[in-house]
Amino acid sequence: MSAPKTMKAVVENDAEDGVVVKEIPIPPLEDNEILVKVDHVTLHVAALSTTGSIIGCDYAGTVVEVPGSVSHKRDHIKIGSRVAGWVHGGLFKDRGAFAQYLKVPADLTFPIPDDMPSDQACTFGIPFYTAFHALKHSQKGNWPPGKDHSWFLVYGGSSGVGLFTIQLAKMMGHKVITACSAGNFDLVKSYGADAVVEYKAGENAINEIKQITGGGVHKALDCISLPESNAFTIACFAPGKGQMNVILPPDAAAVSVRPDVDVQSTLLYTLWGRAFEFGPRAGPKMPLPALADDLKFHRELVARIPEYISLGFKAPPIEKRGGIDDIAQGLADMREGKLSGSRYVYTIA
Ligand SMILES: NC(=O)c1ccc[n+]([C@@H]2O[C@H](COP(=O)([O-])OP(=O)(O)OC[C@H]3O[C@@H](n4cnc5c(N)ncnc54)[C@H](OP(=O)(O)O)[C@@H]3O)[C@@H](O)[C@H]2O)c1
């Protein structure tokens, strides 16, 4: 094995805003796992982690160990391949993206296209998978694309999830209307949005969406999923049936105003097919079940990601912010709402 015995990792220490960089053992591999030397990661706000776990989900890196027992035999499962994906960070003491080395199941990492730099590849993690999880798996959207040219609402289009959702909804054949800050209008249009409104305009923005779409939408993803964004998104639905996805638990009061709209909460971590609970800072205990169908979808999605990326998906704009020791500051900046229209990316040496 070409890896040393220990590595640096960002570990949840459960103090307020608390993460700490620690030197810990490189984890032993489990069945069908390979070891990746991580080179770039991108951040999400960590509020759900359990104490002592390695945090971080989205990564890009290079394969450094493939045990002979690994049965998954695709071309990129070999030492030296560049790979990317996401893991369930913040749950395990020996598995998380914000570390120099990461163990991943061989069938749940994808090869980075030759012409894509790793600092962009690491953004094709949670936000990219979330768009597919909501639109393709949950809403059973048009794929192959082309049959349905109706309007699709992407609330929060300038977020990481939003920029990938705009692209996917367009590829599915929809016209896309999105809501973000005025300063990000040009950005969301450059990712394919046909129309954009300023969400801070509240009721006026909702009326504008209804006017542009000829009475409202029948499909939407709320990429922010706060009570106020749930309320905004559901108010944009046309009369009749609709499908709305949220990516955190929905606000019951907000979404109950339209019982004819099917509101589904799609939480990406269920794609690992195991039951789990979030850490203490996430609030009341909320056990999530093992969903075998989600794991099946996850495997099928990963196998097709190179094909999907080749359809023309663009990475969100990135902002390089330093190395592993700088991640805590990035998380603090994100909690203060400083991130807008880009992803913070860190180089892991
Ligand atoms: N289902 C899942 O498993 C899943 C997956 C990914 C993310 N999430 C959750 O989804 C949320 C978004 O994640 P992300 O990584 O995509 O976000 P992000 O890129 O970090 O979000 C930053 C963006 O959010 C926008 N924003 C913030 N507050 C807003 C509001 N009230 N209304 C509209 N836009 C707002 C900002 O837009 P402007 O600057 O234009 O205002 C900014 O561009 C997070 O809470 C995350 O935990 C859940």
Tab-separated table of C-alpha atoms and ligand atoms in Angstrom:
chain	number	residue	atom	x	y	z
A	1	MET	CA	0.000	0.000	0.000
A	2	SER	CA	1.327	3.427	-0.937
A	3	ALA	CA	-0.467	5.278	1.865
A	4	PRO	CA	1.124	6.093	5.253
A	5	LYS	CA	-0.358	4.795	8.563
A	6	THR	CA	-2.056	7.999	9.702
A	7	MET	CA	-3.799	10.930	8.084
A	8	LYS	CA	-5.192	14.353	8.846
A	9	ALA	CA	-8.983	14.515	9.048
A	10	VAL	CA	-11.586	17.113	10.051
A	11	VAL	CA	-13.501	15.631	12.993
A	12	GLU	CA	-16.754	16.762	14.633
A	13	ASN	CA	-16.013	17.609	18.262
A	14	ASP	CA	-19.531	18.790	19.114
A	15	ALA	CA	-18.531	22.126	20.594
A	16	GLU	CA	-20.553	24.997	19.136
A	17	ASP	CA	-19.567	25.213	15.446
A	18	GLY	CA	-16.981	22.679	16.494
A	19	VAL	CA	-14.753	20.780	14.154
A	20	VAL	CA	-11.106	20.033	14.710
A	21	VAL	CA	-8.279	18.762	12.493
A	22	LYS	CA	-6.847	15.543	13.982
A	23	GLU	CA	-4.206	12.989	13.061
A	24	ILE	CA	-5.985	9.618	12.994
A	25	PRO	CA	-5.278	6.132	11.613
A	26	ILE	CA	-5.962	5.457	7.958
A	27	PRO	CA	-9.033	3.211	8.089
A	28	PRO	CA	-8.863	-0.465	7.166
A	29	LEU	CA	-10.881	-1.275	4.068
A	30	GLU	CA	-14.117	-3.252	4.245
A	31	ASP	CA	-15.524	-5.637	1.605
A	32	ASN	CA	-15.549	-4.223	-1.914
A	33	GLU	CA	-13.875	-0.962	-0.805
A	34	ILE	CA	-10.988	0.949	-2.371
A	35	LEU	CA	-8.784	3.658	-0.854
A	36	VAL	CA	-8.727	7.127	-2.425
A	37	LYS	CA	-6.125	9.832	-1.773
A	38	VAL	CA	-8.325	12.909	-1.637
A	39	ASP	CA	-7.125	16.012	-3.487
A	40	HIS	CA	-10.151	18.352	-3.558
A	41	VAL	CA	-13.325	18.707	-1.489
A	42	THR	CA	-16.256	21.066	-1.401
A	43	LEU	CA	-18.341	22.096	1.598
A	44	HIS	CA	-21.912	21.852	2.831
A	45	VAL	CA	-23.073	23.270	6.115
A	46	ALA	CA	-22.404	20.582	8.747
A	47	ALA	CA	-25.136	20.545	11.366
A	48	LEU	CA	-26.091	16.896	11.392
A	49	SER	CA	-22.837	15.191	12.369
A	50	THR	CA	-22.238	12.828	15.274
A	51	THR	CA	-19.432	13.508	17.737
A	52	GLY	CA	-16.063	12.062	16.738
A	53	SER	CA	-17.068	11.447	13.119
A	54	ILE	CA	-15.064	12.598	10.106
A	55	ILE	CA	-17.111	15.258	8.346
A	56	GLY	CA	-17.375	16.056	4.660
A	57	CYS	CA	-19.172	14.437	1.760
A	58	ASP	CA	-17.999	15.594	-1.683
A	59	TYR	CA	-14.541	14.620	-2.902
A	60	ALA	CA	-12.242	14.100	-5.856
A	61	GLY	CA	-9.016	12.124	-5.649
A	62	THR	CA	-6.845	9.298	-6.918
A	63	VAL	CA	-7.220	5.578	-6.255
A	64	VAL	CA	-4.239	4.302	-4.207
A	65	GLU	CA	-5.375	0.862	-3.076
A	66	VAL	CA	-7.569	-1.819	-4.678
A	67	PRO	CA	-7.598	-5.091	-2.723
A	68	GLY	CA	-7.680	-8.222	-4.849
A	69	SER	CA	-10.997	-9.139	-3.228
A	70	VAL	CA	-12.806	-6.188	-4.839
A	71	SER	CA	-15.327	-7.719	-7.191
A	72	HIS	CA	-16.410	-4.555	-9.009
A	73	LYS	CA	-14.338	-4.660	-12.192
A	74	ARG	CA	-14.900	-1.423	-14.095
A	75	ASP	CA	-11.941	0.202	-15.890
A	76	HIS	CA	-11.445	3.015	-13.389
A	77	ILE	CA	-11.149	0.674	-10.387
A	78	LYS	CA	-7.364	0.635	-10.536
A	79	ILE	CA	-4.472	2.426	-8.853
A	80	GLY	CA	-3.888	5.878	-10.338
A	81	SER	CA	-7.454	6.494	-11.618
A	82	ARG	CA	-9.007	9.857	-10.871
A	83	VAL	CA	-12.382	9.384	-9.166
A	84	ALA	CA	-15.059	11.515	-7.510
A	85	GLY	CA	-18.376	11.217	-5.710
A	86	TRP	CA	-19.797	11.669	-2.248
A	87	VAL	CA	-19.948	9.731	1.014
A	88	HIS	CA	-22.150	9.982	4.101
A	89	GLY	CA	-19.857	12.294	6.028
A	90	GLY	CA	-20.465	13.133	9.672
A	91	LEU	CA	-21.662	9.654	10.651
A	92	PHE	CA	-18.553	7.456	10.895
A	93	LYS	CA	-15.261	7.755	12.762
A	94	ASP	CA	-13.378	6.256	9.812
A	95	ARG	CA	-15.126	7.578	6.703
A	96	GLY	CA	-15.604	11.175	5.582
A	97	ALA	CA	-14.410	13.334	2.696
A	98	PHE	CA	-12.493	15.942	4.711
A	99	ALA	CA	-9.479	13.711	5.178
A	100	GLN	CA	-6.317	12.891	3.296
A	101	TYR	CA	-7.550	9.359	2.582
A	102	LEU	CA	-11.071	8.046	2.097
A	103	LYS	CA	-12.423	4.512	1.798
A	104	VAL	CA	-15.318	4.135	-0.629
A	105	PRO	CA	-17.284	1.212	-2.072
A	106	ALA	CA	-15.795	0.484	-5.504
A	107	ASP	CA	-19.194	0.667	-7.227
A	108	LEU	CA	-20.140	4.032	-5.687
A	109	THR	CA	-17.372	6.253	-7.051
A	110	PHE	CA	-17.229	7.516	-10.627
A	111	PRO	CA	-14.309	8.179	-12.995
A	112	ILE	CA	-13.512	11.867	-13.572
A	113	PRO	CA	-13.577	12.759	-17.287
A	114	ASP	CA	-10.056	13.425	-18.631
A	115	ASP	CA	-10.871	17.023	-19.502
A	116	MET	CA	-12.321	17.896	-16.084
A	117	PRO	CA	-9.980	19.309	-13.382
A	118	SER	CA	-10.388	17.720	-9.934
A	119	ASP	CA	-11.345	21.014	-8.327
A	120	GLN	CA	-14.435	21.024	-10.553
A	121	ALA	CA	-15.066	17.278	-10.287
A	122	CYS	CA	-15.486	17.496	-6.515
A	123	THR	CA	-18.559	19.709	-7.008
A	124	PHE	CA	-20.344	16.797	-8.745
A	125	GLY	CA	-21.232	15.360	-5.349
A	126	ILE	CA	-24.274	15.975	-3.180
A	127	PRO	CA	-25.812	18.790	-5.294
A	128	PHE	CA	-25.515	16.813	-8.541
A	129	TYR	CA	-26.876	13.586	-7.039
A	130	THR	CA	-29.659	15.504	-5.276
A	131	ALA	CA	-30.959	16.882	-8.573
A	132	PHE	CA	-31.159	13.329	-9.993
A	133	HIS	CA	-32.595	11.904	-6.767
A	134	ALA	CA	-35.452	14.426	-6.748
A	135	LEU	CA	-36.234	14.813	-10.449
A	136	LYS	CA	-35.460	11.360	-11.840
A	137	HIS	CA	-35.940	8.938	-8.930
A	138	SER	CA	-38.679	10.638	-6.894
A	139	GLN	CA	-40.624	12.606	-9.525
A	140	LYS	CA	-39.973	10.025	-12.275
A	141	GLY	CA	-39.230	12.918	-14.641
A	142	ASN	CA	-38.772	12.613	-18.391
A	143	TRP	CA	-35.765	10.519	-19.246
A	144	PRO	CA	-34.915	10.222	-22.098
A	145	PRO	CA	-35.902	13.869	-22.350
A	146	GLY	CA	-38.236	15.600	-24.723
A	147	LYS	CA	-41.875	14.706	-24.031
A	148	ASP	CA	-42.816	17.336	-21.468
A	149	HIS	CA	-42.001	20.997	-22.144
A	150	SER	CA	-43.934	22.364	-19.175
A	151	TRP	CA	-42.475	24.901	-16.747
A	152	PHE	CA	-40.373	23.593	-13.845
A	153	LEU	CA	-39.733	25.823	-10.815
A	154	VAL	CA	-36.309	25.681	-9.176
A	155	TYR	CA	-36.523	27.631	-5.923
A	156	GLY	CA	-32.995	28.745	-4.927
A	157	GLY	CA	-31.431	28.401	-8.388
A	158	SER	CA	-28.093	29.930	-7.398
A	159	SER	CA	-27.409	27.261	-4.739
A	160	GLY	CA	-25.264	24.228	-5.518
A	161	VAL	CA	-28.348	22.026	-5.786
A	162	GLY	CA	-30.115	24.747	-7.764
A	163	LEU	CA	-27.485	25.097	-10.498
A	164	PHE	CA	-27.482	21.341	-11.174
A	165	THR	CA	-31.296	21.168	-10.994
A	166	ILE	CA	-31.672	23.922	-13.586
A	167	GLN	CA	-29.388	21.967	-15.923
A	168	LEU	CA	-31.144	18.639	-15.358
A	169	ALA	CA	-34.665	20.087	-15.729
A	170	LYS	CA	-33.590	21.692	-19.026
A	171	MET	CA	-32.119	18.407	-20.240
A	172	MET	CA	-35.428	16.725	-19.350
A	173	GLY	CA	-37.139	19.127	-21.755
A	174	HIS	CA	-38.698	21.588	-19.304
A	175	LYS	CA	-38.756	25.344	-19.456
A	176	VAL	CA	-37.139	26.462	-16.204
A	177	ILE	CA	-38.137	29.337	-13.985
A	178	THR	CA	-36.066	29.996	-10.877
A	179	ALA	CA	-35.920	32.272	-7.848
A	180	CYS	CA	-32.664	33.726	-6.503
A	181	SER	CA	-31.076	37.064	-5.570
A	182	ALA	CA	-30.905	39.724	-8.274
A	183	GLY	CA	-27.101	39.562	-8.213
A	184	ASN	CA	-27.257	35.954	-9.466
A	185	PHE	CA	-29.716	36.456	-12.352
A	186	ASP	CA	-26.984	36.300	-15.038
A	187	LEU	CA	-25.459	33.250	-13.361
A	188	VAL	CA	-28.660	31.170	-13.347
A	189	LYS	CA	-29.414	32.175	-16.947
A	190	SER	CA	-25.939	31.018	-17.969
A	191	TYR	CA	-26.828	27.581	-16.497
A	192	GLY	CA	-30.020	27.432	-18.582
A	193	ALA	CA	-32.826	29.201	-16.684
A	194	ASP	CA	-35.420	30.617	-19.095
A	195	ALA	CA	-36.862	33.045	-16.547
A	196	VAL	CA	-35.801	34.270	-13.121
A	197	VAL	CA	-37.433	36.207	-10.293
A	198	GLU	CA	-36.076	37.781	-7.121
A	199	TYR	CA	-37.325	35.642	-4.201
A	200	LYS	CA	-36.939	38.520	-1.756
A	201	ALA	CA	-39.855	40.236	-3.581
A	202	GLY	CA	-42.181	37.690	-1.887
A	203	GLU	CA	-45.807	37.906	-3.099
A	204	ASN	CA	-44.810	40.000	-6.134
A	205	ALA	CA	-42.319	37.309	-7.185
A	206	ILE	CA	-44.979	34.601	-6.799
A	207	ASN	CA	-47.368	36.618	-8.988
A	208	GLU	CA	-44.609	37.125	-11.561
A	209	ILE	CA	-44.020	33.357	-11.699
A	210	LYS	CA	-47.739	32.737	-12.219
A	211	GLN	CA	-47.863	35.337	-14.964
A	212	ILE	CA	-44.773	34.044	-16.815
A	213	THR	CA	-45.855	30.405	-16.579
A	214	GLY	CA	-49.469	31.077	-17.538
A	215	GLY	CA	-51.025	30.296	-14.167
A	216	GLY	CA	-48.357	28.431	-12.188
A	217	VAL	CA	-46.271	25.263	-12.329
A	218	HIS	CA	-47.010	21.567	-11.799
A	219	LYS	CA	-43.485	20.534	-10.804
A	220	ALA	CA	-40.884	22.124	-8.535
A	221	LEU	CA	-37.840	21.507	-6.367
A	222	ASP	CA	-37.295	23.709	-3.334
A	223	CYS	CA	-33.494	23.693	-3.179
A	224	ILE	CA	-33.384	25.686	0.081
A	225	SER	CA	-36.207	23.965	2.000
A	226	LEU	CA	-36.802	26.396	4.828
A	227	PRO	CA	-40.388	27.072	6.012
A	228	GLU	CA	-40.498	30.311	3.990
A	229	SER	CA	-39.133	28.669	0.834
A	230	ASN	CA	-41.638	25.787	1.223
A	231	ALA	CA	-44.435	28.396	1.460
A	232	PHE	CA	-43.144	30.357	-1.558
A	233	THR	CA	-42.722	27.258	-3.721
A	234	ILE	CA	-46.129	25.749	-3.022
A	235	ALA	CA	-47.810	29.103	-3.674
A	236	CYS	CA	-46.465	28.946	-7.258
A	237	PHE	CA	-48.419	25.784	-8.154
A	238	ALA	CA	-51.209	25.936	-10.721
A	239	PRO	CA	-54.617	24.514	-9.764
A	240	GLY	CA	-54.727	20.717	-10.025
A	241	LYS	CA	-52.246	18.011	-9.189
A	242	GLY	CA	-48.575	18.790	-8.749
A	243	GLN	CA	-45.258	17.338	-7.596
A	244	MET	CA	-43.014	19.288	-5.249
A	245	ASN	CA	-39.793	18.015	-3.746
A	246	VAL	CA	-38.041	19.395	-0.708
A	247	ILE	CA	-34.563	18.394	0.418
A	248	LEU	CA	-35.038	18.771	4.142
A	249	PRO	CA	-38.119	17.706	6.123
A	250	PRO	CA	-41.051	19.858	4.890
A	251	ASP	CA	-42.740	22.490	7.017
A	252	ALA	CA	-46.146	20.896	7.626
A	253	ALA	CA	-48.016	24.185	7.985
A	254	ALA	CA	-46.522	25.596	4.794
A	255	VAL	CA	-47.223	22.616	2.544
A	256	SER	CA	-50.647	21.639	3.964
A	257	VAL	CA	-52.316	24.505	2.064
A	258	ARG	CA	-52.272	22.371	-1.100
A	259	PRO	CA	-53.267	18.769	-0.348
A	260	ASP	CA	-53.450	18.123	-4.111
A	261	VAL	CA	-49.700	18.757	-4.481
A	262	ASP	CA	-47.637	15.656	-3.714
A	263	VAL	CA	-44.805	16.923	-1.494
A	264	GLN	CA	-41.899	14.508	-1.152
A	265	SER	CA	-38.873	15.002	1.072
A	266	THR	CA	-35.837	13.434	-0.601
A	267	LEU	CA	-32.853	13.247	1.703
A	268	LEU	CA	-29.789	12.086	-0.144
A	269	TYR	CA	-28.265	10.054	2.700
A	270	THR	CA	-30.942	7.380	2.214
A	271	LEU	CA	-29.168	6.489	-1.057
A	272	TRP	CA	-26.730	4.414	1.032
A	273	GLY	CA	-29.545	1.968	1.840
A	274	ARG	CA	-28.927	1.905	5.598
A	275	ALA	CA	-30.925	3.181	8.564
A	276	PHE	CA	-29.328	6.049	10.492
A	277	GLU	CA	-29.905	9.006	12.808
A	278	PHE	CA	-28.470	12.496	12.686
A	279	GLY	CA	-26.233	13.883	15.408
A	280	PRO	CA	-27.445	15.879	18.435
A	281	ARG	CA	-27.215	19.317	16.821
A	282	ALA	CA	-29.840	18.365	14.214
A	283	GLY	CA	-32.615	18.745	16.812
A	284	PRO	CA	-35.198	16.117	17.784
A	285	LYS	CA	-34.311	12.505	17.006
A	286	MET	CA	-35.404	11.558	13.515
A	287	PRO	CA	-34.560	7.938	12.610
A	288	LEU	CA	-34.323	7.409	8.854
A	289	PRO	CA	-35.131	3.963	7.451
A	290	ALA	CA	-33.022	1.741	5.202
A	291	LEU	CA	-34.375	2.150	1.665
A	292	ALA	CA	-33.101	-0.685	-0.516
A	293	ASP	CA	-34.641	0.874	-3.611
A	294	ASP	CA	-32.580	4.027	-3.026
A	295	LEU	CA	-29.336	2.020	-2.931
A	296	LYS	CA	-30.299	0.369	-6.224
A	297	PHE	CA	-30.948	3.811	-7.731
A	298	HIS	CA	-27.598	5.059	-6.339
A	299	ARG	CA	-25.662	2.223	-8.006
A	300	GLU	CA	-27.439	2.711	-11.324
A	301	LEU	CA	-26.877	6.469	-11.209
A	302	VAL	CA	-23.148	6.174	-10.470
A	303	ALA	CA	-22.696	3.723	-13.333
A	304	ARG	CA	-24.170	6.271	-15.745
A	305	ILE	CA	-22.586	9.473	-14.429
A	306	PRO	CA	-19.826	9.636	-17.105
A	307	GLU	CA	-22.556	9.420	-19.758
A	308	TYR	CA	-24.626	12.107	-17.995
A	309	ILE	CA	-21.683	14.471	-17.565
A	310	SER	CA	-20.889	14.084	-21.261
A	311	LEU	CA	-24.347	15.520	-22.028
A	312	GLY	CA	-22.919	18.887	-21.006
A	313	PHE	CA	-23.357	19.415	-17.245
A	314	LYS	CA	-21.222	22.332	-16.026
A	315	ALA	CA	-19.709	22.535	-12.546
A	316	PRO	CA	-20.883	25.488	-10.438
A	317	PRO	CA	-18.418	28.411	-10.174
A	318	ILE	CA	-15.738	27.527	-7.613
A	319	GLU	CA	-13.845	29.595	-5.077
A	320	LYS	CA	-10.528	28.050	-3.953
A	321	ARG	CA	-10.165	28.657	-0.218
A	322	GLY	CA	-6.984	26.916	0.964
A	323	GLY	CA	-6.328	23.527	2.562
A	324	ILE	CA	-7.672	21.158	5.210
A	325	ASP	CA	-6.840	23.549	8.070
A	326	ASP	CA	-9.020	26.245	6.478
A	327	ILE	CA	-12.221	24.196	6.260
A	328	ALA	CA	-13.561	25.253	9.697
A	329	GLN	CA	-13.482	28.896	8.596
A	330	GLY	CA	-15.337	27.984	5.388
A	331	LEU	CA	-18.073	26.270	7.396
A	332	ALA	CA	-18.381	29.331	9.636
A	333	ASP	CA	-18.624	31.615	6.588
A	334	MET	CA	-21.338	29.419	5.102
A	335	ARG	CA	-23.325	29.475	8.346
A	336	GLU	CA	-23.185	33.270	8.197
A	337	GLY	CA	-24.683	33.125	4.687
A	338	LYS	CA	-21.588	34.483	2.940
A	339	LEU	CA	-21.683	31.884	0.142
A	340	SER	CA	-23.623	33.021	-2.918
A	341	GLY	CA	-23.662	31.461	-6.357
A	342	SER	CA	-20.493	29.360	-5.975
A	343	ARG	CA	-18.895	26.432	-4.098
A	344	TYR	CA	-16.015	26.698	-1.647
A	345	VAL	CA	-13.314	24.230	-2.741
A	346	TYR	CA	-10.306	23.108	-0.645
A	347	THR	CA	-7.102	21.422	-1.781
A	348	ILE	CA	-6.169	18.439	0.398
A	349	ALA	CA	-2.437	17.837	0.187
B	1	LIG	N1	-31.661	16.310	0.316
B	1	LIG	C1	-30.426	16.397	0.673
B	1	LIG	O1	-29.880	15.419	1.042
B	1	LIG	C2	-29.694	17.677	0.537
B	1	LIG	C3	-28.711	17.736	-0.415
B	1	LIG	C4	-28.021	18.920	-0.578
B	1	LIG	C5	-28.325	20.011	0.218
B	1	LIG	N2	-29.280	19.900	1.166
B	1	LIG	C6	-29.634	21.075	1.958
B	1	LIG	O2	-30.135	22.015	1.027
B	1	LIG	C7	-29.705	23.320	1.333
B	1	LIG	C8	-28.951	23.908	0.145
B	1	LIG	O3	-27.729	23.238	-0.065
B	1	LIG	P1	-26.676	23.768	-1.147
B	1	LIG	O4	-25.364	23.134	-0.833
B	1	LIG	O5	-27.245	23.627	-2.498
B	1	LIG	O6	-26.700	25.303	-0.780
B	1	LIG	P2	-25.627	26.442	-0.971
B	1	LIG	O7	-25.122	26.423	-2.367
B	1	LIG	O8	-24.665	26.401	0.132
B	1	LIG	O9	-26.594	27.674	-0.744
B	1	LIG	C9	-26.150	28.976	-0.990
B	1	LIG	C10	-27.204	29.650	-1.847
B	1	LIG	O10	-28.443	29.581	-1.164
B	1	LIG	C11	-29.230	30.661	-1.583
B	1	LIG	N3	-30.169	30.973	-0.525
B	1	LIG	C12	-29.910	31.049	0.798
B	1	LIG	N4	-31.048	31.347	1.468
B	1	LIG	C13	-32.034	31.438	0.536
B	1	LIG	C14	-33.427	31.713	0.582
B	1	LIG	N5	-34.065	31.950	1.742
B	1	LIG	N6	-34.110	31.686	-0.565
B	1	LIG	C15	-33.496	31.436	-1.749
B	1	LIG	N7	-32.184	31.190	-1.865
B	1	LIG	C16	-31.463	31.207	-0.735
B	1	LIG	C17	-28.265	31.774	-1.862
B	1	LIG	O11	-28.812	32.404	-2.990
B	1	LIG	P3	-28.685	33.964	-3.297
B	1	LIG	O12	-27.270	34.342	-2.936
B	1	LIG	O13	-28.993	34.068	-4.752
B	1	LIG	O14	-29.687	34.623	-2.400
B	1	LIG	C18	-26.918	31.068	-2.154
B	1	LIG	O15	-26.551	31.167	-3.528
B	1	LIG	C19	-28.866	23.172	2.604
B	1	LIG	O16	-29.716	23.403	3.702
B	1	LIG	C20	-28.441	21.724	2.596
B	1	LIG	O17	-28.205	21.210	3.879
B	1	LIG	C21	-29.979	18.758	1.344
